[in-house]
Amino acid sequence: MIKANFHQHSLFSDGKNHPEDYVLQAIRLGFTAIGFTEHSPLPFSTYYALPQRRENEYVNEIDRLKSKYAAEIKIYRALEQDFIPGITENFSTVSNRMNLDYSIGSVHLVAPSHGDELWFIDGPERRLYDEGLHALFNGNIREAVSRFFFQTNEMIEKEAFDVLGHMDKIKMHNANRFFTVEESWYQDLVMQTLELVKAHRLIVEINTRGIYKKRSDSYFPDHLTLRQIKEMNIPVLISSDAHMPEELNLGFAEVQQHLIDFGFTSTMTFDEGKWKEQPLIG
Ligand SMILES: [Zn+2]
Ligand SMILES: [Zn+2]
């Protein structure tokens, strides 16, 4: 059984609780490690990112918890870094400044080929996805989805990070309305990204949040992509992307069984500053 979670948000970004509440819950669950991955600071205001002015407070608070609970659990300070070309800060600059243990790289805001407006593909509101698709891409779903994957590819090529976060989040609000993941143009985009993941030796996150929030009928990434990942022998990390302590291990038992059924034999875990393989046991 997986006894760690390396993707979670506290009230330093858009999570509901104080970091210490997650630590206490993780200890109750018998976890050996947890990593905090607040959304990285952005140069404009959002409801979800860690505000730049609170960076030091975040760093100090995680340090305090690391020492307070050192005998019970390993605690890591990380970020889910957002990549928007020409807008977000270089990942390594942020990692060094905040002395991070690791980084997840994710795309939540897609930049169209022209104009300054961004397409928010995440969050609870499907309306924003639909409005952006129409206003910024003339309703052309293929172009819009391609931009999401091109931006992901650019992030992989330009930035330093460890784990690719929810690599097909673009499918969440689509909800099988404008395209299906079986379409060949979509599969080609996924394959190009996976080739880059492999070349850059990244870990792909298997994120259970879409399932337990009932926003998606499959994990991020979907089952077809999971098969590809297995085929290509790309390492995976199971995470819940928790936004409250009760979500720390949601979906873990099911996803482990799914991965075993797909033929995976191990997942990754972070320990003593390094990513390591651990055997997958049901
Ligand atoms: Zn995310
Ligand atoms: Zn997240």
Short mmCIF file of C-alpha atoms and ligand atoms in Angstrom, two decimals:
data_model
loop_
_atom_site.label_atom_id
_atom_site.label_comp_id
_atom_site.label_asym_id
_atom_site.label_seq_id
_atom_site.Cartn_x
_atom_site.Cartn_y
_atom_site.Cartn_z
CA MET A 1 0.00 0.00 0.00
CA ILE A 2 1.24 3.49 -0.88
CA LYS A 3 2.01 5.32 2.37
CA ALA A 4 3.01 8.74 1.08
CA ASN A 5 1.59 11.61 -0.94
CA PHE A 6 3.76 14.03 -2.88
CA HIS A 7 1.13 16.36 -4.36
CA GLN A 8 -1.02 18.42 -2.00
CA HIS A 9 -2.13 22.00 -1.40
CA SER A 10 -2.59 23.75 1.95
CA LEU A 11 -4.06 27.19 2.61
CA PHE A 12 -0.76 28.68 1.42
CA SER A 13 -2.27 28.16 -2.05
CA ASP A 14 -5.81 26.90 -2.74
CA GLY A 15 -6.04 24.11 -0.14
CA LYS A 16 -8.47 24.29 2.76
CA ASN A 17 -6.31 23.64 5.84
CA HIS A 18 -3.15 24.60 7.64
CA PRO A 19 -0.12 22.46 6.66
CA GLU A 20 0.07 20.98 10.18
CA ASP A 21 -3.41 19.43 9.74
CA TYR A 22 -2.10 17.46 6.73
CA VAL A 23 0.92 16.30 8.73
CA LEU A 24 -1.28 15.07 11.60
CA GLN A 25 -3.64 13.27 9.19
CA ALA A 26 -0.67 11.68 7.38
CA ILE A 27 0.68 10.40 10.70
CA ARG A 28 -2.77 8.99 11.56
CA LEU A 29 -2.78 7.18 8.19
CA GLY A 30 0.63 5.68 8.94
CA PHE A 31 2.32 7.60 6.11
CA THR A 32 6.10 7.69 5.98
CA ALA A 33 6.31 10.92 3.94
CA ILE A 34 4.38 13.87 2.55
CA GLY A 35 5.37 16.68 0.22
CA PHE A 36 3.71 20.09 0.09
CA THR A 37 3.32 21.37 -3.47
CA GLU A 38 1.64 24.75 -3.34
CA HIS A 39 0.92 26.42 -6.69
CA SER A 40 3.98 28.53 -7.56
CA PRO A 41 3.67 32.34 -7.26
CA LEU A 42 2.41 34.05 -10.45
CA PRO A 43 3.04 37.65 -11.57
CA PHE A 44 -0.69 38.40 -11.56
CA SER A 45 -3.42 37.78 -9.02
CA THR A 46 -5.25 34.43 -8.86
CA TYR A 47 -7.31 32.68 -6.21
CA TYR A 48 -5.04 29.63 -6.30
CA ALA A 49 -1.34 30.53 -6.39
CA LEU A 50 0.94 31.04 -3.38
CA PRO A 51 1.20 34.84 -3.13
CA GLN A 52 4.80 35.99 -3.66
CA ARG A 53 4.72 37.93 -0.38
CA ARG A 54 4.05 34.70 1.55
CA GLU A 55 6.99 32.74 0.09
CA ASN A 56 9.20 33.11 3.17
CA GLU A 57 6.38 32.31 5.52
CA TYR A 58 5.75 29.07 3.58
CA VAL A 59 9.44 28.15 3.64
CA ASN A 60 9.68 28.79 7.39
CA GLU A 61 6.47 26.98 8.25
CA ILE A 62 7.47 23.80 6.41
CA ASP A 63 10.90 23.99 8.09
CA ARG A 64 9.20 24.26 11.48
CA LEU A 65 7.03 21.19 10.74
CA LYS A 66 10.01 19.25 9.38
CA SER A 67 11.78 19.57 12.72
CA LYS A 68 8.72 19.27 14.95
CA TYR A 69 7.66 15.94 13.41
CA ALA A 70 11.10 14.62 12.38
CA ALA A 71 10.71 11.50 14.51
CA GLU A 72 7.33 10.59 12.99
CA ILE A 73 7.29 11.47 9.29
CA LYS A 74 9.40 12.92 6.50
CA ILE A 75 8.09 16.25 5.26
CA TYR A 76 9.17 17.84 1.99
CA ARG A 77 8.87 21.40 0.73
CA ALA A 78 8.04 21.50 -2.96
CA LEU A 79 5.94 23.41 -5.48
CA GLU A 80 3.59 22.63 -8.33
CA GLN A 81 5.20 25.08 -10.74
CA ASP A 82 3.00 26.61 -13.41
CA PHE A 83 4.51 27.12 -16.84
CA ILE A 84 3.30 29.96 -19.07
CA PRO A 85 5.84 30.88 -21.78
CA GLY A 86 7.27 34.37 -21.34
CA ILE A 87 5.29 34.93 -18.14
CA THR A 88 6.32 32.52 -15.38
CA GLU A 89 9.67 32.71 -13.60
CA ASN A 90 12.35 30.18 -14.48
CA PHE A 91 11.66 27.01 -12.41
CA SER A 92 15.28 26.67 -11.19
CA THR A 93 15.38 30.27 -9.98
CA VAL A 94 12.30 29.60 -7.84
CA SER A 95 13.57 26.19 -6.67
CA ASN A 96 16.88 27.66 -5.56
CA ARG A 97 15.37 30.69 -3.89
CA MET A 98 12.94 28.56 -1.87
CA ASN A 99 15.36 25.66 -1.40
CA LEU A 100 12.82 23.13 -2.68
CA ASP A 101 13.15 19.38 -2.32
CA TYR A 102 11.50 18.75 -5.72
CA SER A 103 9.08 20.26 -8.26
CA ILE A 104 6.01 19.16 -10.16
CA GLY A 105 5.59 20.93 -13.52
CA SER A 106 1.99 21.59 -14.62
CA VAL A 107 0.03 23.61 -17.15
CA HIS A 108 -3.22 25.18 -15.92
CA LEU A 109 -3.30 28.34 -18.07
CA VAL A 110 -2.85 27.94 -21.81
CA ALA A 111 -1.45 30.83 -23.88
CA PRO A 112 -2.97 31.06 -27.40
CA SER A 113 -0.62 31.90 -30.29
CA HIS A 114 -1.67 35.58 -30.16
CA GLY A 115 -3.14 38.02 -27.62
CA ASP A 116 -2.54 38.34 -23.88
CA GLU A 117 -5.48 36.40 -22.57
CA LEU A 118 -4.99 32.96 -21.07
CA TRP A 119 -7.27 29.92 -21.17
CA PHE A 120 -7.92 28.48 -17.69
CA ILE A 121 -8.46 24.75 -18.23
CA ASP A 122 -8.69 23.72 -14.57
CA GLY A 123 -10.82 24.69 -11.55
CA PRO A 124 -14.38 23.75 -10.71
CA GLU A 125 -16.07 25.84 -13.44
CA ARG A 126 -16.72 24.22 -16.79
CA ARG A 127 -18.14 27.54 -18.02
CA LEU A 128 -14.65 29.13 -18.05
CA TYR A 129 -13.30 26.30 -20.21
CA ASP A 130 -16.10 26.68 -22.73
CA GLU A 131 -15.87 30.47 -22.81
CA GLY A 132 -12.10 30.39 -23.34
CA LEU A 133 -12.39 27.77 -26.06
CA HIS A 134 -14.79 29.98 -27.97
CA ALA A 135 -13.24 33.39 -27.28
CA LEU A 136 -9.55 32.45 -27.71
CA PHE A 137 -9.65 29.56 -30.19
CA ASN A 138 -12.86 30.23 -32.12
CA GLY A 139 -14.21 26.99 -30.73
CA ASN A 140 -11.50 25.00 -32.54
CA ILE A 141 -10.92 22.22 -29.99
CA ARG A 142 -8.08 20.63 -31.95
CA GLU A 143 -6.12 23.86 -32.01
CA ALA A 144 -6.86 24.52 -28.34
CA VAL A 145 -5.84 21.04 -27.17
CA SER A 146 -2.70 21.20 -29.35
CA ARG A 147 -1.69 24.47 -27.65
CA PHE A 148 -2.01 22.77 -24.25
CA PHE A 149 0.31 19.94 -25.30
CA PHE A 150 2.77 22.27 -27.12
CA GLN A 151 3.02 24.37 -23.96
CA THR A 152 3.62 21.19 -21.94
CA ASN A 153 6.34 20.16 -24.40
CA GLU A 154 7.99 23.57 -24.15
CA MET A 155 7.97 23.27 -20.36
CA ILE A 156 9.66 19.86 -20.57
CA GLU A 157 12.32 21.22 -22.92
CA LYS A 158 13.06 24.47 -21.09
CA GLU A 159 12.44 23.94 -17.39
CA ALA A 160 13.98 21.80 -14.64
CA PHE A 161 11.46 19.72 -12.69
CA ASP A 162 10.90 16.14 -11.53
CA VAL A 163 7.30 15.14 -12.12
CA LEU A 164 4.90 15.99 -14.96
CA GLY A 165 1.61 16.88 -13.20
CA HIS A 166 -1.82 15.68 -14.47
CA MET A 167 -0.54 15.55 -18.06
CA ASP A 168 -3.99 15.35 -19.68
CA LYS A 169 -5.99 17.70 -17.47
CA ILE A 170 -7.19 19.26 -20.73
CA LYS A 171 -9.67 16.38 -21.04
CA MET A 172 -11.42 17.14 -17.71
CA HIS A 173 -13.89 19.85 -18.74
CA ASN A 174 -14.11 18.43 -22.25
CA ALA A 175 -15.95 15.51 -20.64
CA ASN A 176 -16.16 13.71 -24.02
CA ARG A 177 -18.13 16.61 -25.54
CA PHE A 178 -15.75 18.05 -28.20
CA PHE A 179 -13.32 15.12 -28.65
CA THR A 180 -12.59 11.66 -27.30
CA VAL A 181 -9.16 10.45 -26.22
CA GLU A 182 -9.32 7.65 -28.82
CA GLU A 183 -9.06 10.12 -31.75
CA SER A 184 -5.79 9.70 -33.61
CA TRP A 185 -4.79 13.40 -33.62
CA TYR A 186 -5.16 13.37 -29.81
CA GLN A 187 -3.15 10.17 -29.45
CA ASP A 188 -0.39 11.71 -31.60
CA LEU A 189 -0.17 14.69 -29.24
CA VAL A 190 0.04 12.39 -26.20
CA MET A 191 2.77 10.31 -27.87
CA GLN A 192 4.90 13.37 -28.68
CA THR A 193 4.71 14.49 -25.05
CA LEU A 194 5.55 11.00 -23.75
CA GLU A 195 8.59 10.82 -26.06
CA LEU A 196 9.85 14.04 -24.48
CA VAL A 197 9.07 12.79 -20.97
CA LYS A 198 11.16 9.71 -21.70
CA ALA A 199 14.04 11.69 -23.21
CA HIS A 200 14.10 14.05 -20.22
CA ARG A 201 13.80 11.19 -17.71
CA LEU A 202 10.75 12.64 -16.02
CA ILE A 203 8.23 10.88 -13.81
CA VAL A 204 4.56 10.97 -14.86
CA GLU A 205 2.05 11.61 -12.13
CA ILE A 206 -1.01 9.34 -11.85
CA ASN A 207 -3.42 11.79 -10.23
CA THR A 208 -6.61 10.47 -8.56
CA ARG A 209 -8.31 13.86 -7.98
CA GLY A 210 -10.52 13.81 -11.10
CA ILE A 211 -12.06 10.52 -9.94
CA TYR A 212 -12.80 11.33 -6.30
CA LYS A 213 -14.05 14.84 -7.14
CA LYS A 214 -16.19 13.18 -9.84
CA ARG A 215 -14.85 15.63 -12.44
CA SER A 216 -13.39 12.93 -14.69
CA ASP A 217 -14.27 9.33 -15.54
CA SER A 218 -10.60 8.32 -15.60
CA TYR A 219 -7.35 9.22 -13.87
CA PHE A 220 -5.03 11.90 -15.16
CA PRO A 221 -3.73 10.37 -17.43
CA ASP A 222 -6.46 8.20 -18.96
CA HIS A 223 -6.25 4.43 -19.48
CA LEU A 224 -4.95 4.51 -23.06
CA THR A 225 -2.12 6.82 -22.03
CA LEU A 226 -1.38 4.60 -19.02
CA ARG A 227 -0.87 1.65 -21.37
CA GLN A 228 1.53 3.74 -23.47
CA ILE A 229 3.43 4.78 -20.34
CA LYS A 230 3.78 1.14 -19.31
CA GLU A 231 4.91 0.18 -22.82
CA MET A 232 7.57 2.90 -22.78
CA ASN A 233 8.69 2.00 -19.27
CA ILE A 234 8.23 5.53 -17.94
CA PRO A 235 8.29 5.81 -14.12
CA VAL A 236 5.04 6.86 -12.40
CA LEU A 237 4.08 8.54 -9.14
CA ILE A 238 0.67 8.00 -7.52
CA SER A 239 -0.74 11.14 -5.93
CA SER A 240 -4.08 12.51 -4.76
CA ASP A 241 -3.52 16.27 -5.36
CA ALA A 242 -5.20 16.74 -1.96
CA HIS A 243 -6.74 20.12 -1.12
CA MET A 244 -7.77 19.00 2.39
CA PRO A 245 -6.34 16.44 4.83
CA GLU A 246 -9.20 13.95 4.26
CA GLU A 247 -8.14 13.69 0.59
CA LEU A 248 -4.56 12.58 1.30
CA ASN A 249 -5.00 8.96 0.22
CA LEU A 250 -8.25 9.08 -1.76
CA GLY A 251 -8.30 6.58 -4.61
CA PHE A 252 -4.94 5.02 -3.69
CA ALA A 253 -6.17 1.45 -3.18
CA GLU A 254 -8.03 1.46 -6.52
CA VAL A 255 -5.26 3.08 -8.54
CA GLN A 256 -2.69 0.62 -7.23
CA GLN A 257 -4.85 -2.29 -8.32
CA HIS A 258 -5.36 -0.67 -11.74
CA LEU A 259 -1.63 -0.20 -12.20
CA ILE A 260 -0.98 -3.83 -11.24
CA ASP A 261 -3.65 -4.90 -13.76
CA PHE A 262 -1.89 -2.80 -16.42
CA GLY A 263 1.36 -4.63 -15.67
CA PHE A 264 3.19 -1.95 -13.69
CA THR A 265 5.50 -3.44 -11.07
CA SER A 266 6.70 -0.29 -9.31
CA THR A 267 5.95 3.35 -8.56
CA MET A 268 8.26 6.15 -7.49
CA THR A 269 8.76 7.61 -4.04
CA PHE A 270 10.91 10.47 -2.79
CA ASP A 271 13.40 9.71 -0.06
CA GLU A 272 16.49 11.50 1.27
CA GLY A 273 16.61 13.90 -1.64
CA LYS A 274 16.21 11.26 -4.35
CA TRP A 275 13.44 9.60 -6.36
CA LYS A 276 13.47 5.85 -5.86
CA GLU A 277 11.52 2.94 -7.25
CA GLN A 278 9.33 1.00 -4.85
CA PRO A 279 7.63 -2.29 -5.67
CA LEU A 280 3.89 -2.14 -6.28
CA ILE A 281 2.11 -4.56 -3.99
CA GLY A 282 -1.68 -4.82 -3.88
ZN ZN B 1 -2.50 21.17 -10.90
ZN ZN B 2 -2.22 20.37 -7.64
#
